[in-house]
Short mmCIF file of C-alpha atoms and ligand atoms in Angstrom, two decimals:
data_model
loop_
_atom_site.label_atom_id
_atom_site.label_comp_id
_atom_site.label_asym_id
_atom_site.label_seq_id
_atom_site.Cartn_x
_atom_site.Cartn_y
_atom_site.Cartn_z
CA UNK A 706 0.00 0.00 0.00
CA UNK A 707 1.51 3.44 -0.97
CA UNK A 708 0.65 6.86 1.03
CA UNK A 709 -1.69 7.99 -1.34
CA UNK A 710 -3.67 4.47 -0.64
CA UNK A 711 -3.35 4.88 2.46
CA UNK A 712 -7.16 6.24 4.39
CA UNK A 713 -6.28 10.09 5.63
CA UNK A 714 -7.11 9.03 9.07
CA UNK A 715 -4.15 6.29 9.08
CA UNK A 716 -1.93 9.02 7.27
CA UNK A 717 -2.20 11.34 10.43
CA UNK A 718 -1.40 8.16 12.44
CA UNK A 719 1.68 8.10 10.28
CA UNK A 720 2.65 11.80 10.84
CA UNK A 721 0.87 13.42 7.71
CA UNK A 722 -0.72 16.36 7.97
CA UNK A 723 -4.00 16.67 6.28
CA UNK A 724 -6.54 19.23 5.46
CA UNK A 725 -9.37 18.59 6.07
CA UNK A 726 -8.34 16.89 9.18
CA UNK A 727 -9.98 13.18 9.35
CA UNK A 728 -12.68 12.86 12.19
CA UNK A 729 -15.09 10.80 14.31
CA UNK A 730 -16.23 11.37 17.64
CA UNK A 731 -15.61 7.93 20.60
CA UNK A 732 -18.87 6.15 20.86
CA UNK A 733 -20.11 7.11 17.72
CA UNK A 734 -21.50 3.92 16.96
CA UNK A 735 -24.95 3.06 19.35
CA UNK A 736 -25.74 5.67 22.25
CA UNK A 737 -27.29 8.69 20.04
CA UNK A 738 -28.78 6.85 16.76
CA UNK A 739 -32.11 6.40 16.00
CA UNK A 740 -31.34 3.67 13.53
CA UNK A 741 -28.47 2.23 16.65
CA UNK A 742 -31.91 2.23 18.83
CA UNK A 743 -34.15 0.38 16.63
CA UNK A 744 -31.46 -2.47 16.13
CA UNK A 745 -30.40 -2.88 19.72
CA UNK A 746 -34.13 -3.27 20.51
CA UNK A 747 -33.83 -6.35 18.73
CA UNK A 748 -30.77 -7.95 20.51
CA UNK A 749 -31.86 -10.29 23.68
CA UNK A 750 -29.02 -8.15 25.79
CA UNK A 751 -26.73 -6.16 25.49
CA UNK A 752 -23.93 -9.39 25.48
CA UNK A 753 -25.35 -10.71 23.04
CA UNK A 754 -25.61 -8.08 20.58
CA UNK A 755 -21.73 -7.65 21.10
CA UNK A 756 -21.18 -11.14 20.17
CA UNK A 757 -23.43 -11.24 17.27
CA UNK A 758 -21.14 -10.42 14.17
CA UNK A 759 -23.96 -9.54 12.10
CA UNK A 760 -25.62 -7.18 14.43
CA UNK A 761 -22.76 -5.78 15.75
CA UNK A 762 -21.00 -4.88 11.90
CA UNK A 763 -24.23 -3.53 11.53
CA UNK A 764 -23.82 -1.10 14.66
CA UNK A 765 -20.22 -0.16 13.52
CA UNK A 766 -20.89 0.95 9.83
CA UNK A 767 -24.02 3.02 10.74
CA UNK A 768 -22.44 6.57 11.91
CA UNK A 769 -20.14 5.96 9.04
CA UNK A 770 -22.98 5.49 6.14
CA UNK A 771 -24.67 8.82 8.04
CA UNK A 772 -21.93 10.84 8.38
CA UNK A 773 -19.04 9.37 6.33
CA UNK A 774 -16.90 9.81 9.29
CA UNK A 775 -13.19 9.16 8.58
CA UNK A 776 -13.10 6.24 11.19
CA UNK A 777 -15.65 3.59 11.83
CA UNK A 778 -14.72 2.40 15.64
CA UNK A 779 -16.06 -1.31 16.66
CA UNK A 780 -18.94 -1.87 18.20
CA UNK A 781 -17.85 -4.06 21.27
CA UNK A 782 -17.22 -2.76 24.74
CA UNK A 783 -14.09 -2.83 27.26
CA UNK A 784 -15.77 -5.33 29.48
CA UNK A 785 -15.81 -8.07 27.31
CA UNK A 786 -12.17 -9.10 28.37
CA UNK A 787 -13.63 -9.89 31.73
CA UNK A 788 -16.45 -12.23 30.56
CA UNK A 789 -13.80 -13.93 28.33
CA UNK A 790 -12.10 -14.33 31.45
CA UNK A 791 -14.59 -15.49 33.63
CA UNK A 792 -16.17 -13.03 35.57
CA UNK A 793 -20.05 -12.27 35.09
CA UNK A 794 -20.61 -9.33 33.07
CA UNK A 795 -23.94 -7.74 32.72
CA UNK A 796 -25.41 -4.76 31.61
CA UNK A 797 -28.63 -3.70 33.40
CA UNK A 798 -30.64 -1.09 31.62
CA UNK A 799 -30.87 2.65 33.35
CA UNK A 800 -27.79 1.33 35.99
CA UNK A 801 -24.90 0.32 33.50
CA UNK A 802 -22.59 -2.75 33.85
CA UNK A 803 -22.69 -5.10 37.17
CA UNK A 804 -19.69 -7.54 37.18
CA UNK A 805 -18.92 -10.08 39.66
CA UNK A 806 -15.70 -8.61 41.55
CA UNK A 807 -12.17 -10.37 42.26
CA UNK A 808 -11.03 -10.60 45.38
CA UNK A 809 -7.16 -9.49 46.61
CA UNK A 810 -6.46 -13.15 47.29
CA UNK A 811 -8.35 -14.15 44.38
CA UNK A 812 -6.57 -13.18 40.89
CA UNK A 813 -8.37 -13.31 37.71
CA UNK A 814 -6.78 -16.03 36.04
CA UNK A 815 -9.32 -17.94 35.85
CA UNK A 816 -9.56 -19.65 32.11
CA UNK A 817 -6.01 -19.63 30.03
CA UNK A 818 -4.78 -16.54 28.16
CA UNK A 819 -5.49 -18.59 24.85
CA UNK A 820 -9.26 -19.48 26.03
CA UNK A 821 -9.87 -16.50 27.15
CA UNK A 822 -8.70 -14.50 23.39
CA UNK A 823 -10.67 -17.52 21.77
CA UNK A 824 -13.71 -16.71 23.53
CA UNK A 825 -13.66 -13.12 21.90
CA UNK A 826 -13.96 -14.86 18.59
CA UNK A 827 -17.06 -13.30 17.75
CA UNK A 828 -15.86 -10.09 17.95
CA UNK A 829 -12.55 -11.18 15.25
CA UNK A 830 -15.68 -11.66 12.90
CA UNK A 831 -17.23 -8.57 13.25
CA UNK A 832 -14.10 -7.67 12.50
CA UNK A 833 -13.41 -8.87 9.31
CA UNK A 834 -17.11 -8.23 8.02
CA UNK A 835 -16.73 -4.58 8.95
CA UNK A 836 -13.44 -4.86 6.76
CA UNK A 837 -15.24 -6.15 4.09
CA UNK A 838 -18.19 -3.94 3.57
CA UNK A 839 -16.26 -0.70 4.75
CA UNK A 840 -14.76 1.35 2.02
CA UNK A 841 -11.03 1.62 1.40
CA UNK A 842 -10.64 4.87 2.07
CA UNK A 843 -11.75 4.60 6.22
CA UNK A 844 -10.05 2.97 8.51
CA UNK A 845 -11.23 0.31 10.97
CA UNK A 846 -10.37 1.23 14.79
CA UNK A 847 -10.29 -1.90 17.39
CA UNK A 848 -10.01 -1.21 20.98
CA UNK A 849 -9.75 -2.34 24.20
CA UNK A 850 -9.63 -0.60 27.66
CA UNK A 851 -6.63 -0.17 29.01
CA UNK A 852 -5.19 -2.20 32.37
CA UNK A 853 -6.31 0.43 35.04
CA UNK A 854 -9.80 1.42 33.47
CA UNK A 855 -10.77 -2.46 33.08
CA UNK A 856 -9.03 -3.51 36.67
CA UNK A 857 -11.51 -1.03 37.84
CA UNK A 858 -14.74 -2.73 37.12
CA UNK A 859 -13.29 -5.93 38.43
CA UNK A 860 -12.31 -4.06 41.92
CA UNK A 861 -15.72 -1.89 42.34
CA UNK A 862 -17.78 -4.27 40.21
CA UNK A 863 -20.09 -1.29 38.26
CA UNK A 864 -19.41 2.23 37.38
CA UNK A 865 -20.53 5.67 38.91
CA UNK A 866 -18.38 4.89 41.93
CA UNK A 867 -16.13 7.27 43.70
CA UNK A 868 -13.30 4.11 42.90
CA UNK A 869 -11.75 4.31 46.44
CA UNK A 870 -12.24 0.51 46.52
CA UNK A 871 -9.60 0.33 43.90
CA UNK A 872 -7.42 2.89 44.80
CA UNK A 873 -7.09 1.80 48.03
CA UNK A 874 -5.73 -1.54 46.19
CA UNK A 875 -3.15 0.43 44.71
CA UNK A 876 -1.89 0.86 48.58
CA UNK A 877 -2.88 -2.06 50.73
CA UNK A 878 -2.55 -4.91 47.87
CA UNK A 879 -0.22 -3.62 45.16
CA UNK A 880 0.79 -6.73 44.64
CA UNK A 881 -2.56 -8.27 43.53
CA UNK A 882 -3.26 -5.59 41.65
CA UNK A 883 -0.33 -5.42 39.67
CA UNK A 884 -0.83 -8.74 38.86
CA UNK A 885 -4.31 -8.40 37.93
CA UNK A 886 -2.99 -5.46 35.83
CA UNK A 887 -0.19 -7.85 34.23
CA UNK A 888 -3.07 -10.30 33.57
CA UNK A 889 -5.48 -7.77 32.01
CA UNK A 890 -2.28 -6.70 29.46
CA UNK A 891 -1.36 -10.35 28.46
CA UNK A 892 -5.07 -10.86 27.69
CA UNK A 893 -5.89 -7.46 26.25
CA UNK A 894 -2.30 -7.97 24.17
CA UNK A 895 -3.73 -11.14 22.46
CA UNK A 896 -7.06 -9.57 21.80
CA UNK A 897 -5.85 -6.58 20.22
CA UNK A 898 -3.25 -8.65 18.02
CA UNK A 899 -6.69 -10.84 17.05
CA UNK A 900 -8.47 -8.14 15.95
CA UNK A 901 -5.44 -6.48 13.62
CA UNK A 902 -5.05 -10.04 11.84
CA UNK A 903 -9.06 -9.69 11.13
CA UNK A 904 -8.39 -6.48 9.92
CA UNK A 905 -8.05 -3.56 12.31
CA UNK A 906 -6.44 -0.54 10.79
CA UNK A 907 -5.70 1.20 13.65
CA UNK A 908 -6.24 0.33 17.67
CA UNK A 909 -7.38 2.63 20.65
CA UNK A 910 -6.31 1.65 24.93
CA UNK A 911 -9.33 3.46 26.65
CA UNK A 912 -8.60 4.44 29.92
CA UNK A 913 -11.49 6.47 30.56
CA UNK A 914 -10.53 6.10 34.44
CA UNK A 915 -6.83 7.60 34.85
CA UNK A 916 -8.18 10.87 35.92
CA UNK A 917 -7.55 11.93 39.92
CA UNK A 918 -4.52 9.62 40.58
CA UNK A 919 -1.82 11.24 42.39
CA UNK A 920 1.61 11.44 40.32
CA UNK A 921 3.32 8.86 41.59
CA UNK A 922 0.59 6.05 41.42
CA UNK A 923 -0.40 7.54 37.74
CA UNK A 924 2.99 6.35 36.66
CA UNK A 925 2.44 2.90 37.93
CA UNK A 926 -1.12 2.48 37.04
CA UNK A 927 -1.55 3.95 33.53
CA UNK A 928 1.96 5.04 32.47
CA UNK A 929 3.28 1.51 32.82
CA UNK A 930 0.86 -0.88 32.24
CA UNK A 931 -0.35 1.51 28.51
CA UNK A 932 3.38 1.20 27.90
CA UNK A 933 3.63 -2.45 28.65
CA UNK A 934 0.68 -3.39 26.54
CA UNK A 935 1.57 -1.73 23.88
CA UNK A 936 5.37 -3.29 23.93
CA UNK A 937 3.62 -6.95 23.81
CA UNK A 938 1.14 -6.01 20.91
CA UNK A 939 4.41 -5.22 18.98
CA UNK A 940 6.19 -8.33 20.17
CA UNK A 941 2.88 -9.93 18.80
CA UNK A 942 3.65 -8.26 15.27
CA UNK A 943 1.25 -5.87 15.13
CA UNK A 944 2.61 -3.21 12.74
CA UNK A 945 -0.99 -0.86 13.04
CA UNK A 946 -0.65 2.22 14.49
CA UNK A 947 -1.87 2.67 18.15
CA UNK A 948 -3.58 5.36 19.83
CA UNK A 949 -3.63 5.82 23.63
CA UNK A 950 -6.55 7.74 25.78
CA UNK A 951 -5.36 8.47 29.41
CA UNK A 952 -8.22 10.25 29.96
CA UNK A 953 -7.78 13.27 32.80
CA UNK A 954 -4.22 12.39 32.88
CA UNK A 955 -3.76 16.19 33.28
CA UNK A 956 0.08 17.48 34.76
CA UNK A 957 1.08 13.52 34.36
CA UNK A 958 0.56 14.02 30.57
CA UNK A 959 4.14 15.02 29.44
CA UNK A 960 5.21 11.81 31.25
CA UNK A 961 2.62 9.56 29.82
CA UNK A 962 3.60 10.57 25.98
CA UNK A 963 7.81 10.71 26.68
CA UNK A 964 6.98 7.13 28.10
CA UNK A 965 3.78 5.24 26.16
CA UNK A 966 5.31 4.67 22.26
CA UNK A 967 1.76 5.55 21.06
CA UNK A 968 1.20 6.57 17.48
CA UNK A 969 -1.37 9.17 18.73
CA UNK A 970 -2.73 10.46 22.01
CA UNK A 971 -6.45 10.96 22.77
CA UNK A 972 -6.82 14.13 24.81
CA UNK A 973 -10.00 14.88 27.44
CA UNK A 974 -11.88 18.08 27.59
CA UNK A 975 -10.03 19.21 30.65
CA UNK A 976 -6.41 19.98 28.64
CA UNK A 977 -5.61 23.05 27.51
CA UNK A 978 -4.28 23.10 23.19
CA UNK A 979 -1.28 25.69 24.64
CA UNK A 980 -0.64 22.38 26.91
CA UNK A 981 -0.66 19.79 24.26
CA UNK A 982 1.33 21.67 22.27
CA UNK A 983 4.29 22.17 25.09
CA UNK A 984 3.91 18.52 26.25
CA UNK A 985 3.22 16.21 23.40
CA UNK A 986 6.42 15.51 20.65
CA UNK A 987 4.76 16.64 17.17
CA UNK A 988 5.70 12.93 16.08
CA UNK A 989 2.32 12.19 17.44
CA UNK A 990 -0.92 12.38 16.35
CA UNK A 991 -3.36 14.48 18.53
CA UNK A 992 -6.66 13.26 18.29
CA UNK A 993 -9.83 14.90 20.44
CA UNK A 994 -11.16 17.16 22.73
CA UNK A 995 -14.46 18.61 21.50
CA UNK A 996 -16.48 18.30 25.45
CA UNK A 997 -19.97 16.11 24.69
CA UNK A 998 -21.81 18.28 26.64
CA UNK A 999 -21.00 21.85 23.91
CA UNK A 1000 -21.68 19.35 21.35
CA UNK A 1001 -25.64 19.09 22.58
CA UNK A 1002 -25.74 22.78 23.43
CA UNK A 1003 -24.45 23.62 19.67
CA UNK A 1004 -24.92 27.56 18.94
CA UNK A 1005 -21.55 30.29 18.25
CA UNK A 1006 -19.71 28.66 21.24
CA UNK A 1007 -19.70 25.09 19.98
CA UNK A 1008 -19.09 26.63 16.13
CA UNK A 1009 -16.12 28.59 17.69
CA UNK A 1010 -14.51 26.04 20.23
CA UNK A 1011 -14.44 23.39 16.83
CA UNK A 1012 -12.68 26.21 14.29
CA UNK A 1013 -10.24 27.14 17.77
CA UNK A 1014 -9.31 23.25 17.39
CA UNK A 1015 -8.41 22.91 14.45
CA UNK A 1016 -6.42 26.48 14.62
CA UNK A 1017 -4.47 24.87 17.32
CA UNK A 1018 -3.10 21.70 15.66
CA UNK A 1019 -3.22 23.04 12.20
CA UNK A 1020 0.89 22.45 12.32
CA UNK A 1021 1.03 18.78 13.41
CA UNK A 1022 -0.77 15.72 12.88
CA UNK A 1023 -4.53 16.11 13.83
CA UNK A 1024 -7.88 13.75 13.92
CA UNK A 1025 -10.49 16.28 15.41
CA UNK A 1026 -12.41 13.68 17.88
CA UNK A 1027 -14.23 14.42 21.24
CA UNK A 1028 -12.74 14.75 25.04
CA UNK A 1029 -15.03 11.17 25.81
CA UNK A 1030 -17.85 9.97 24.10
CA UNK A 1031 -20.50 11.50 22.56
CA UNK A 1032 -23.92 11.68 24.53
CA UNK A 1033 -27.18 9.55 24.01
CA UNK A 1034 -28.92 13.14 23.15
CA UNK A 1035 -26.38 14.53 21.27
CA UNK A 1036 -28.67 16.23 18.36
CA UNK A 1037 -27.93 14.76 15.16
CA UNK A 1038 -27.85 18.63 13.81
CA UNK A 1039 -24.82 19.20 15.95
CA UNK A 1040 -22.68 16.81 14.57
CA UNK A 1041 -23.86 17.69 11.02
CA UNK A 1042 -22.57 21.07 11.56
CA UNK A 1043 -19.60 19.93 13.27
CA UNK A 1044 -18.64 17.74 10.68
CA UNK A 1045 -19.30 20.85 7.68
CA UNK A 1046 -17.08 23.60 9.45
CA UNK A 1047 -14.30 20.68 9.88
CA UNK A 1048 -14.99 20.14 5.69
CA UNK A 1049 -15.05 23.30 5.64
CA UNK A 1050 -11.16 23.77 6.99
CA UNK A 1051 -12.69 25.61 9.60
CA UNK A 1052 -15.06 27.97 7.80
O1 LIG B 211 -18.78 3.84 19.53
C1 LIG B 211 -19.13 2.92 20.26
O2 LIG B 211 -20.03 3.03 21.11
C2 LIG B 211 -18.41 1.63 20.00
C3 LIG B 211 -18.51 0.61 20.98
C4 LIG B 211 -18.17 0.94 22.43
C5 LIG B 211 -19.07 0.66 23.50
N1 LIG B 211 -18.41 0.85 24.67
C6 LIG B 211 -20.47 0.20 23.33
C7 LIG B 211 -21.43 0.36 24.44
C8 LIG B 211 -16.98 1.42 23.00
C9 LIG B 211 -15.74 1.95 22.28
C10 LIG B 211 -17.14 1.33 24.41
C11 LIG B 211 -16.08 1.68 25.37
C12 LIG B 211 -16.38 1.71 26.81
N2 LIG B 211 -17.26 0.94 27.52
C13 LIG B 211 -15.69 2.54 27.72
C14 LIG B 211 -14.54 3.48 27.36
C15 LIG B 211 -14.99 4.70 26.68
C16 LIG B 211 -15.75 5.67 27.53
O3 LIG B 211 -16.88 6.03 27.13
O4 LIG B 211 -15.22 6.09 28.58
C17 LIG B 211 -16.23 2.28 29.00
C18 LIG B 211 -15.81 2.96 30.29
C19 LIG B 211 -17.22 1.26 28.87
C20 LIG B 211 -18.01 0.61 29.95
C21 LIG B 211 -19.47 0.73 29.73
N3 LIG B 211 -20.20 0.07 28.78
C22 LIG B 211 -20.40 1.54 30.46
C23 LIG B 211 -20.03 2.45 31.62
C24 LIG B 211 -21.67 1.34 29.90
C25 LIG B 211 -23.02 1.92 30.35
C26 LIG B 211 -23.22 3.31 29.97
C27 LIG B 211 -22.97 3.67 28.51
O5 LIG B 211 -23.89 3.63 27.70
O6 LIG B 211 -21.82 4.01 28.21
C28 LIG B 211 -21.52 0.45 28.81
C29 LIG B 211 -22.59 0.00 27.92
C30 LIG B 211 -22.40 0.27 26.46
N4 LIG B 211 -21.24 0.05 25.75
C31 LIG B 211 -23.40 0.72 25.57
C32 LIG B 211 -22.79 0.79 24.29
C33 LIG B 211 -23.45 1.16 22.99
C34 LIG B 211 -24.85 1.00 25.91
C35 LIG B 211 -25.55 -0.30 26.10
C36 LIG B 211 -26.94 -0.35 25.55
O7 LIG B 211 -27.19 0.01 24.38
O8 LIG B 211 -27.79 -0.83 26.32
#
């Protein structure tokens, strides 16, 4: 494949700069989509429709066909490296996911590394049908959290908590939970190799969670463990370009990117452009921070927050994206406009 083959959004990934930049906004696919609505009311749960290729392709190429965004992201979710695991994962409707919790003494090896990356073969599939039907010219992001943010849910067992339960962890039992941490990246590393042989252009650590850690437990907890992951997807052979998202990673930032070999860096609503610019080498790709919440109010000060955006990186590699995922109400209009002032180049 040459450069000019190569989908814009992979090309910024590489180091290109491109006008207009490439874009699509983190949980894009499901959440604010009437069409997204009417298919997930025919999935028996939640699980299910995650491991049902069909369905879930489906899920993936719809904000693409609406919107032709640049990137089509895969409809999955971080939690389904703990059900391949072993742990009970459900999602309940109006409370979120509920998963059976480890214990300090208990570890989470429960089923092989191998059974555990077989068990996620559904998701390979979706995969490789998204790859199929998907045009040449987007690219195809797989994902997976990232150590800390999926440790989490196996500590406090749903979201919405303060996650003292887990931070304490990092104090009294730091050596369960590095280990836990050690066996989410051996797993993750295997299920992110899976889905770049099926066809994965590009691949994205969530870890939605970093935010509020003091310095010297950020570097141990998100720091390390992105790092470490991404070291053993190489040493896997994957050659696609990786993005990393420590989201709220605030002053720990400049460490994270001097220290994480990511191809890009997702960056929260909470970070400052004049900061990015001073912290993060210009050999990677930035890629967000549009807040959710100025994407549903729309009006001048959305319009003018997206044009001071793309101002701000219009000298280094950019993919204009969100600060965390879009909102279940997010007004279709919104985006539409987003999207024509980005074609635009910011007019
Ligand atoms: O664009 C996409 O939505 C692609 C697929 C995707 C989902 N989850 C589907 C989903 C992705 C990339 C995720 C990531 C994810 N899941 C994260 C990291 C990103 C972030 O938003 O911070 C986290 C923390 C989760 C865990 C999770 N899954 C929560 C807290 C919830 C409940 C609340 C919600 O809707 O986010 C889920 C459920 C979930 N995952 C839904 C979807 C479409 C809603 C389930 C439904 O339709 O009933």
């Amino acid at each position: 494949m040459t450069i000019t083959d190569t989908p814009k959004l992979l090309r910024v990934l590489c180091g290109e700069i491109e006008t207009p930049v490439p874009v699509w906004m983190m949980r894009q696919a499901g959440r604010h989509l009437p069409e997204y609505l009417e298919l997930r009311a025919r999935a028996k749960n939640f699980l299910d429709f995650c491991y049902s290729p069909a369905m879930a392709a489906e899920a993936t190429l719809q904000p693409v066909d609406r919107y032709d965004m640049d990137g089509a992201i895969l409809f999955a979710d971080i939690l389904l490296v703990l059900d391949a695991m072993g742990l009970g994962v459900t999602f309940e409707k109006g409370v979120g996911p509920i998963v059976e919790t480890v214990t300090a003494g208990g570890g989470l090896r429960r089923v092989p590394v191998e059974t555990a990356a077989q068990r996620l073969s559904p998701v390979y599939e979706t995969v490789g049908r998204v790859r199929s039907k998907l045009s040449s010219s987007k690219t195809l992001i797989g994902f997976c959290g990232a150590p800390w943010t999926v440790a989490l849910y196996a500590i406090e067992g749903r979201g919405g908590t303060d996650k003292s339960t887990a931070r304490i962890w990092a104090y009294q039992h730091a050596e369960a939970l590095d280990q836990l941490l050690d066996d989410l990246i051996e797993v993750s590393a295997h299920y992110l190799a899976s889905q770049a042989q099926a066809g994965a252009d590009a691949l994205m650590l969530f870890d939605s969670w970093a935010e509020g850690l003091p310095d010297t437990v950020f570097d141990r907890l998100i720091t390390r463990p992105n790092a470490k992951l991404i070291a053993r997807v190489r040493e896997l052979g994957v050659t696609a370009p990786i993005i990393a998202f420590p989201r709220g990673a605030g002053t720990s930032l400049p460490a994270f990117v001097q220290s994480v070999p990511a191809n890009g860096i997702g960056l929260d609503t909470a970070i400052s452009p004049d900061f990015v610019q001073r912290a993060v080498p210009r050999t990677m790709a930035v890629q967000g921070h549009l807040d959710p919440l100025l994407l549903i109010a729309g009006g001048q000060e959305m319009e003018d927050r997206v044009r001071s955006i793309l101002s701000a990186y219009a000298d280094r590699p950019h993919i204009f994206n969100l600060g965390h995922g879009i909102r279940p109400e997010t007004p279709i209009a919104h985006v539409e406009r987003v999207l024509e002032i980005i074609r635009g180049g910011g007019k």
